[in-house]
Amino acid sequence: SGRKFCVGGNWKMNGDQKSIAEICKVLSDAQLDPNTDVVIGCPAIYLMFARNLLPCSIGVAGQNAYKVAKGAFTGEISPAMLKDVGADWVILGHSERRAIFKESDELIAEKAEHALAEGLKVIACIGETLEEREAGRTNEVVARQMCAYAKKIRDWTNVVVAYEPVWAIGTGKTATPDQAQEVHAFLRQWLTENISKEVSNTLRIQYGGSVTAANAKELAKKPDIDGFLVGGASLKPEFVDIVNARK
Ligand code: G2H
């Protein structure tokens, strides 16, 4: 496809200095496929710690950031702050942010717009719930989420989309390679029709949801799957095998 494979780890709200030092050591010692971009989504409070322990070839991401640079927003973190401690990426719109913290499509898109303007790369998450899938609304839901991003994003160069069906997240129920490919192909078509052929050809679309070393290789064979966003398995040494799924 010409698109560089891109694998993100999403540690979520896990880890402490001891366990983070251990996983950083595993990643530093590993032979990672040089043709794959690797990004670690680290809890903000440990970002600088992880940045100092990881090789430069691995990018570091925040897991959230607010939509403005600074001010009276108690408890929030800005893209400028993430950059200041060495992050180059931010994960936005994760389904846990949407479901637990009630983030709307619009807020997430505003966050993406500001993060990109501040020079961060963005992993923009989308995905349908089980109820939506069972009602046959998968394409409609991901199109709505993409529309919201598209209203705020002019240049897609520094964006990676992560398609994460909510029913597959942390449940051990991975989408089959065919199920994932079907939605990825729909997204590619949506991009052609609503953004441009160029963006459709070049924008990387990751799959996320219970990706493991055991299922990554089959998923990675699909033509429109350009990488993964990995939760649980990114805290374990098997993350190395997921990064190397195309090797
Ligand atoms: C989806 C994924 C990481 P897990 O949230 O973004 O988590 O791989 O644990 O399903």
mmCIF file of C-alpha atoms in Angstrom, chain A:
data_model
loop_
_atom_site.group_PDB
_atom_site.id
_atom_site.type_symbol
_atom_site.label_atom_id
_atom_site.label_comp_id
_atom_site.label_asym_id
_atom_site.label_seq_id
_atom_site.Cartn_x
_atom_site.Cartn_y
_atom_site.Cartn_z
ATOM 1 C CA SER A 1 0.000 0.000 0.000
ATOM 2 C CA GLY A 2 2.981 2.312 0.503
ATOM 3 C CA ARG A 3 1.681 3.262 3.925
ATOM 4 C CA LYS A 4 4.195 2.732 6.742
ATOM 5 C CA PHE A 5 2.936 0.272 9.351
ATOM 6 C CA CYS A 6 2.293 2.019 12.661
ATOM 7 C CA VAL A 7 1.760 0.301 16.019
ATOM 8 C CA GLY A 8 0.712 2.160 19.137
ATOM 9 C CA GLY A 9 0.737 0.854 22.673
ATOM 10 C CA ASN A 10 -1.937 2.298 24.918
ATOM 11 C CA TRP A 11 -0.941 1.664 28.510
ATOM 12 C CA LYS A 12 -4.138 3.368 29.742
ATOM 13 C CA MET A 13 -4.078 4.018 33.519
ATOM 14 C CA ASN A 14 -1.573 1.262 34.276
ATOM 15 C CA GLY A 15 1.990 0.995 35.486
ATOM 16 C CA ASP A 16 4.326 2.474 38.044
ATOM 17 C CA GLN A 17 7.991 3.479 37.833
ATOM 18 C CA LYS A 18 9.129 -0.090 38.411
ATOM 19 C CA SER A 19 6.941 -1.799 35.803
ATOM 20 C CA ILE A 20 7.392 1.027 33.276
ATOM 21 C CA ALA A 21 11.184 0.746 33.615
ATOM 22 C CA GLU A 22 10.843 -2.993 32.944
ATOM 23 C CA ILE A 23 8.746 -2.655 29.793
ATOM 24 C CA CYS A 24 10.994 0.175 28.521
ATOM 25 C CA LYS A 25 13.969 -2.174 28.976
ATOM 26 C CA VAL A 26 12.226 -4.901 26.976
ATOM 27 C CA LEU A 27 11.484 -2.418 24.172
ATOM 28 C CA SER A 28 15.025 -1.009 24.223
ATOM 29 C CA ASP A 29 16.584 -4.465 23.923
ATOM 30 C CA ALA A 30 14.170 -5.741 21.260
ATOM 31 C CA GLN A 31 14.790 -5.987 17.516
ATOM 32 C CA LEU A 32 11.908 -3.864 16.298
ATOM 33 C CA ASP A 33 11.001 -3.789 12.608
ATOM 34 C CA PRO A 34 12.591 -0.553 11.305
ATOM 35 C CA ASN A 35 9.766 -0.295 8.769
ATOM 36 C CA THR A 36 7.182 0.171 11.526
ATOM 37 C CA ASP A 37 6.479 3.351 13.468
ATOM 38 C CA VAL A 38 6.148 2.565 17.176
ATOM 39 C CA VAL A 39 4.379 4.870 19.633
ATOM 40 C CA ILE A 40 3.821 4.361 23.347
ATOM 41 C CA GLY A 41 0.776 5.988 24.958
ATOM 42 C CA CYS A 42 1.964 6.565 28.482
ATOM 43 C CA PRO A 43 0.152 8.019 31.521
ATOM 44 C CA ALA A 44 1.037 11.726 31.437
ATOM 45 C CA ILE A 45 2.694 11.665 34.824
ATOM 46 C CA TYR A 46 5.236 9.087 33.600
ATOM 47 C CA LEU A 47 5.817 10.562 30.137
ATOM 48 C CA MET A 48 9.190 12.137 30.842
ATOM 49 C CA PHE A 49 10.298 9.042 32.745
ATOM 50 C CA ALA A 50 9.391 6.745 29.838
ATOM 51 C CA ARG A 51 10.816 9.167 27.245
ATOM 52 C CA ASN A 52 14.200 9.027 28.992
ATOM 53 C CA LEU A 53 14.196 5.220 29.072
ATOM 54 C CA LEU A 54 13.020 4.532 25.499
ATOM 55 C CA PRO A 55 15.121 4.712 22.328
ATOM 56 C CA CYS A 56 14.570 7.782 20.121
ATOM 57 C CA SER A 57 13.114 5.552 17.413
ATOM 58 C CA ILE A 58 10.051 4.957 19.607
ATOM 59 C CA GLY A 59 7.575 7.814 19.834
ATOM 60 C CA VAL A 60 5.778 8.716 23.025
ATOM 61 C CA ALA A 61 2.121 9.780 23.202
ATOM 62 C CA GLY A 62 -0.159 11.350 25.740
ATOM 63 C CA GLN A 63 -3.525 9.614 26.114
ATOM 64 C CA ASN A 64 -5.545 12.812 26.169
ATOM 65 C CA ALA A 65 -4.995 16.573 25.986
ATOM 66 C CA TYR A 66 -7.239 19.597 26.327
ATOM 67 C CA LYS A 67 -8.232 21.876 23.447
ATOM 68 C CA VAL A 68 -6.373 25.002 24.540
ATOM 69 C CA ALA A 69 -2.734 25.740 25.431
ATOM 70 C CA LYS A 70 -3.077 26.881 29.032
ATOM 71 C CA GLY A 71 -5.319 28.506 31.589
ATOM 72 C CA ALA A 72 -7.805 27.866 34.364
ATOM 73 C CA PHE A 73 -8.659 24.236 33.557
ATOM 74 C CA THR A 74 -7.877 22.398 36.773
ATOM 75 C CA GLY A 75 -6.668 18.862 36.185
ATOM 76 C CA GLU A 76 -6.168 19.205 32.442
ATOM 77 C CA ILE A 77 -3.005 18.870 30.353
ATOM 78 C CA SER A 78 -2.255 20.721 27.114
ATOM 79 C CA PRO A 79 -0.524 19.580 23.937
ATOM 80 C CA ALA A 80 2.174 22.179 24.649
ATOM 81 C CA MET A 81 2.879 20.459 27.969
ATOM 82 C CA LEU A 82 3.017 17.035 26.335
ATOM 83 C CA LYS A 83 5.514 18.370 23.811
ATOM 84 C CA ASP A 84 7.523 20.032 26.559
ATOM 85 C CA VAL A 85 8.144 16.689 28.274
ATOM 86 C CA GLY A 86 9.094 14.924 25.057
ATOM 87 C CA ALA A 87 5.863 13.521 23.653
ATOM 88 C CA ASP A 88 5.373 13.719 19.909
ATOM 89 C CA TRP A 89 1.929 12.151 19.742
ATOM 90 C CA VAL A 90 -1.409 12.215 21.511
ATOM 91 C CA ILE A 91 -4.210 9.636 21.467
ATOM 92 C CA LEU A 92 -7.596 11.372 21.228
ATOM 93 C CA GLY A 93 -11.189 10.182 21.252
ATOM 94 C CA HIS A 94 -10.538 6.777 22.753
ATOM 95 C CA SER A 95 -13.819 5.006 23.485
ATOM 96 C CA GLU A 96 -13.064 5.152 27.195
ATOM 97 C CA ARG A 97 -12.837 8.955 26.946
ATOM 98 C CA ARG A 98 -16.097 8.961 25.018
ATOM 99 C CA ALA A 99 -18.015 6.548 27.268
ATOM 100 C CA ILE A 100 -16.664 7.214 30.777
ATOM 101 C CA PHE A 101 -15.768 10.903 30.480
ATOM 102 C CA LYS A 102 -18.619 11.796 28.130
ATOM 103 C CA GLU A 103 -16.442 13.399 25.481
ATOM 104 C CA SER A 104 -18.423 14.382 22.415
ATOM 105 C CA ASP A 105 -17.432 14.028 18.766
ATOM 106 C CA GLU A 106 -17.151 17.808 18.649
ATOM 107 C CA LEU A 107 -14.902 18.204 21.711
ATOM 108 C CA ILE A 108 -12.635 15.421 20.474
ATOM 109 C CA ALA A 109 -12.350 17.096 17.070
ATOM 110 C CA GLU A 110 -11.497 20.432 18.720
ATOM 111 C CA LYS A 111 -8.812 18.671 20.741
ATOM 112 C CA ALA A 112 -7.420 17.142 17.547
ATOM 113 C CA GLU A 113 -7.397 20.512 15.791
ATOM 114 C CA HIS A 114 -5.491 22.168 18.636
ATOM 115 C CA ALA A 115 -3.026 19.274 19.125
ATOM 116 C CA LEU A 116 -2.166 19.330 15.404
ATOM 117 C CA ALA A 117 -1.749 23.108 15.480
ATOM 118 C CA GLU A 118 0.684 22.679 18.379
ATOM 119 C CA GLY A 119 2.737 20.215 16.329
ATOM 120 C CA LEU A 120 1.677 16.917 17.893
ATOM 121 C CA LYS A 121 0.770 13.917 15.782
ATOM 122 C CA VAL A 122 -2.680 12.575 16.562
ATOM 123 C CA ILE A 123 -4.045 9.059 16.869
ATOM 124 C CA ALA A 124 -7.725 9.796 16.274
ATOM 125 C CA CYS A 125 -9.910 6.979 17.599
ATOM 126 C CA ILE A 126 -13.314 5.925 16.340
ATOM 127 C CA GLY A 127 -15.496 2.853 16.710
ATOM 128 C CA GLU A 128 -19.017 1.529 17.210
ATOM 129 C CA THR A 129 -20.551 -0.103 20.271
ATOM 130 C CA LEU A 130 -21.996 -3.626 20.261
ATOM 131 C CA GLU A 131 -25.522 -2.205 20.249
ATOM 132 C CA GLU A 132 -24.715 -0.061 17.222
ATOM 133 C CA ARG A 133 -23.130 -2.986 15.370
ATOM 134 C CA GLU A 134 -26.070 -5.253 16.087
ATOM 135 C CA ALA A 135 -28.429 -2.573 14.810
ATOM 136 C CA GLY A 136 -26.462 -2.507 11.526
ATOM 137 C CA ARG A 137 -25.259 1.035 12.194
ATOM 138 C CA THR A 138 -21.472 0.499 12.178
ATOM 139 C CA ASN A 139 -20.762 2.453 8.984
ATOM 140 C CA GLU A 140 -23.091 5.274 9.958
ATOM 141 C CA VAL A 141 -21.403 5.655 13.378
ATOM 142 C CA VAL A 142 -17.822 5.663 12.125
ATOM 143 C CA ALA A 143 -18.809 8.050 9.308
ATOM 144 C CA ARG A 144 -20.344 10.430 11.878
ATOM 145 C CA GLN A 145 -17.175 10.300 14.000
ATOM 146 C CA MET A 146 -14.984 10.896 10.917
ATOM 147 C CA CYS A 147 -17.215 13.804 9.851
ATOM 148 C CA ALA A 148 -16.655 15.499 13.190
ATOM 149 C CA TYR A 149 -12.874 15.198 12.797
ATOM 150 C CA ALA A 150 -13.077 16.355 9.182
ATOM 151 C CA LYS A 151 -14.819 19.583 10.207
ATOM 152 C CA LYS A 152 -11.709 20.553 12.219
ATOM 153 C CA ILE A 153 -8.809 18.836 10.457
ATOM 154 C CA ARG A 154 -7.509 20.460 7.273
ATOM 155 C CA ASP A 155 -4.211 18.614 6.909
ATOM 156 C CA TRP A 156 -4.259 14.862 7.592
ATOM 157 C CA THR A 157 -0.486 14.358 7.257
ATOM 158 C CA ASN A 158 0.057 14.019 11.001
ATOM 159 C CA VAL A 159 -3.052 11.975 11.727
ATOM 160 C CA VAL A 160 -3.432 8.234 12.177
ATOM 161 C CA VAL A 161 -6.976 6.916 12.573
ATOM 162 C CA ALA A 162 -7.536 4.059 15.029
ATOM 163 C CA TYR A 163 -10.635 1.999 14.332
ATOM 164 C CA GLU A 164 -11.546 0.316 17.608
ATOM 165 C CA PRO A 165 -14.886 -1.489 17.795
ATOM 166 C CA VAL A 166 -15.963 -0.919 21.386
ATOM 167 C CA TRP A 167 -17.178 -4.502 21.763
ATOM 168 C CA ALA A 168 -13.638 -5.721 21.076
ATOM 169 C CA ILE A 169 -11.896 -3.504 23.608
ATOM 170 C CA GLY A 170 -10.403 -5.330 26.565
ATOM 171 C CA THR A 171 -12.959 -8.111 26.098
ATOM 172 C CA GLY A 172 -10.727 -10.677 24.415
ATOM 173 C CA LYS A 173 -13.250 -10.582 21.528
ATOM 174 C CA THR A 174 -11.108 -9.456 18.613
ATOM 175 C CA ALA A 175 -12.807 -8.499 15.378
ATOM 176 C CA THR A 176 -11.990 -11.131 12.779
ATOM 177 C CA PRO A 177 -9.581 -9.959 10.089
ATOM 178 C CA ASP A 178 -12.526 -9.863 7.655
ATOM 179 C CA GLN A 179 -14.727 -7.838 10.023
ATOM 180 C CA ALA A 180 -11.926 -5.322 10.598
ATOM 181 C CA GLN A 181 -10.997 -5.128 6.906
ATOM 182 C CA GLU A 182 -14.631 -4.490 5.991
ATOM 183 C CA VAL A 183 -14.795 -1.353 8.148
ATOM 184 C CA HIS A 184 -11.309 -0.217 7.124
ATOM 185 C CA ALA A 185 -12.326 -0.521 3.463
ATOM 186 C CA PHE A 186 -15.485 1.478 4.194
ATOM 187 C CA LEU A 187 -13.352 4.183 5.842
ATOM 188 C CA ARG A 188 -11.047 4.272 2.817
ATOM 189 C CA GLN A 189 -14.100 4.794 0.591
ATOM 190 C CA TRP A 190 -15.468 7.435 2.949
ATOM 191 C CA LEU A 191 -12.149 9.304 2.761
ATOM 192 C CA THR A 192 -12.167 9.167 -1.039
ATOM 193 C CA GLU A 193 -15.693 10.558 -1.205
ATOM 194 C CA ASN A 194 -15.444 13.134 1.572
ATOM 195 C CA ILE A 195 -11.798 14.222 1.775
ATOM 196 C CA SER A 196 -9.690 13.207 -1.236
ATOM 197 C CA LYS A 197 -8.228 10.252 -3.080
ATOM 198 C CA GLU A 198 -4.802 11.366 -1.859
ATOM 199 C CA VAL A 199 -5.781 11.253 1.832
ATOM 200 C CA SER A 200 -7.595 7.957 1.291
ATOM 201 C CA ASN A 201 -4.428 6.440 -0.158
ATOM 202 C CA THR A 202 -2.010 7.792 2.438
ATOM 203 C CA LEU A 203 -3.860 8.025 5.781
ATOM 204 C CA ARG A 204 -2.952 5.149 8.054
ATOM 205 C CA ILE A 205 -5.808 3.290 9.735
ATOM 206 C CA GLN A 206 -4.965 1.149 12.762
ATOM 207 C CA TYR A 207 -7.126 -1.589 14.158
ATOM 208 C CA GLY A 208 -7.566 -1.745 17.938
ATOM 209 C CA GLY A 209 -9.404 -4.107 20.268
ATOM 210 C CA SER A 210 -7.889 -7.161 21.941
ATOM 211 C CA VAL A 211 -4.928 -7.327 19.575
ATOM 212 C CA THR A 212 -2.422 -9.951 20.720
ATOM 213 C CA ALA A 213 0.697 -11.581 19.331
ATOM 214 C CA ALA A 214 -1.547 -14.522 18.408
ATOM 215 C CA ASN A 215 -3.940 -12.570 16.136
ATOM 216 C CA ALA A 216 -1.748 -9.675 14.916
ATOM 217 C CA LYS A 217 -0.149 -11.455 11.964
ATOM 218 C CA GLU A 218 -3.471 -12.364 10.320
ATOM 219 C CA LEU A 219 -4.920 -8.892 10.871
ATOM 220 C CA ALA A 220 -1.735 -7.320 9.481
ATOM 221 C CA LYS A 221 -2.203 -9.146 6.166
ATOM 222 C CA LYS A 222 -5.342 -7.174 5.364
ATOM 223 C CA PRO A 223 -4.761 -4.489 2.749
ATOM 224 C CA ASP A 224 -6.422 -1.613 4.609
ATOM 225 C CA ILE A 225 -5.061 -2.376 8.098
ATOM 226 C CA ASP A 226 -1.951 -0.233 8.553
ATOM 227 C CA GLY A 227 -1.123 -1.054 12.145
ATOM 228 C CA PHE A 228 -2.611 -1.509 15.580
ATOM 229 C CA LEU A 229 -3.519 0.313 18.734
ATOM 230 C CA VAL A 230 -2.818 -2.156 21.504
ATOM 231 C CA GLY A 231 -4.018 -1.954 25.099
ATOM 232 C CA GLY A 232 -3.506 -4.903 27.428
ATOM 233 C CA ALA A 233 -0.865 -6.629 25.328
ATOM 234 C CA SER A 234 1.236 -3.454 25.110
ATOM 235 C CA LEU A 235 2.148 -3.883 28.779
ATOM 236 C CA LYS A 236 3.715 -7.261 28.048
ATOM 237 C CA PRO A 237 6.784 -8.451 26.132
ATOM 238 C CA GLU A 238 4.455 -9.832 23.427
ATOM 239 C CA PHE A 239 4.044 -6.218 22.255
ATOM 240 C CA VAL A 240 7.362 -6.736 20.430
ATOM 241 C CA ASP A 241 5.792 -9.489 18.318
ATOM 242 C CA ILE A 242 2.818 -7.253 17.528
ATOM 243 C CA VAL A 243 5.163 -4.458 16.376
ATOM 244 C CA ASN A 244 6.894 -7.053 14.200
ATOM 245 C CA ALA A 245 3.662 -8.508 12.782
ATOM 246 C CA ARG A 246 4.680 -7.586 9.218
ATOM 247 C CA LYS A 247 8.356 -8.554 9.619
#
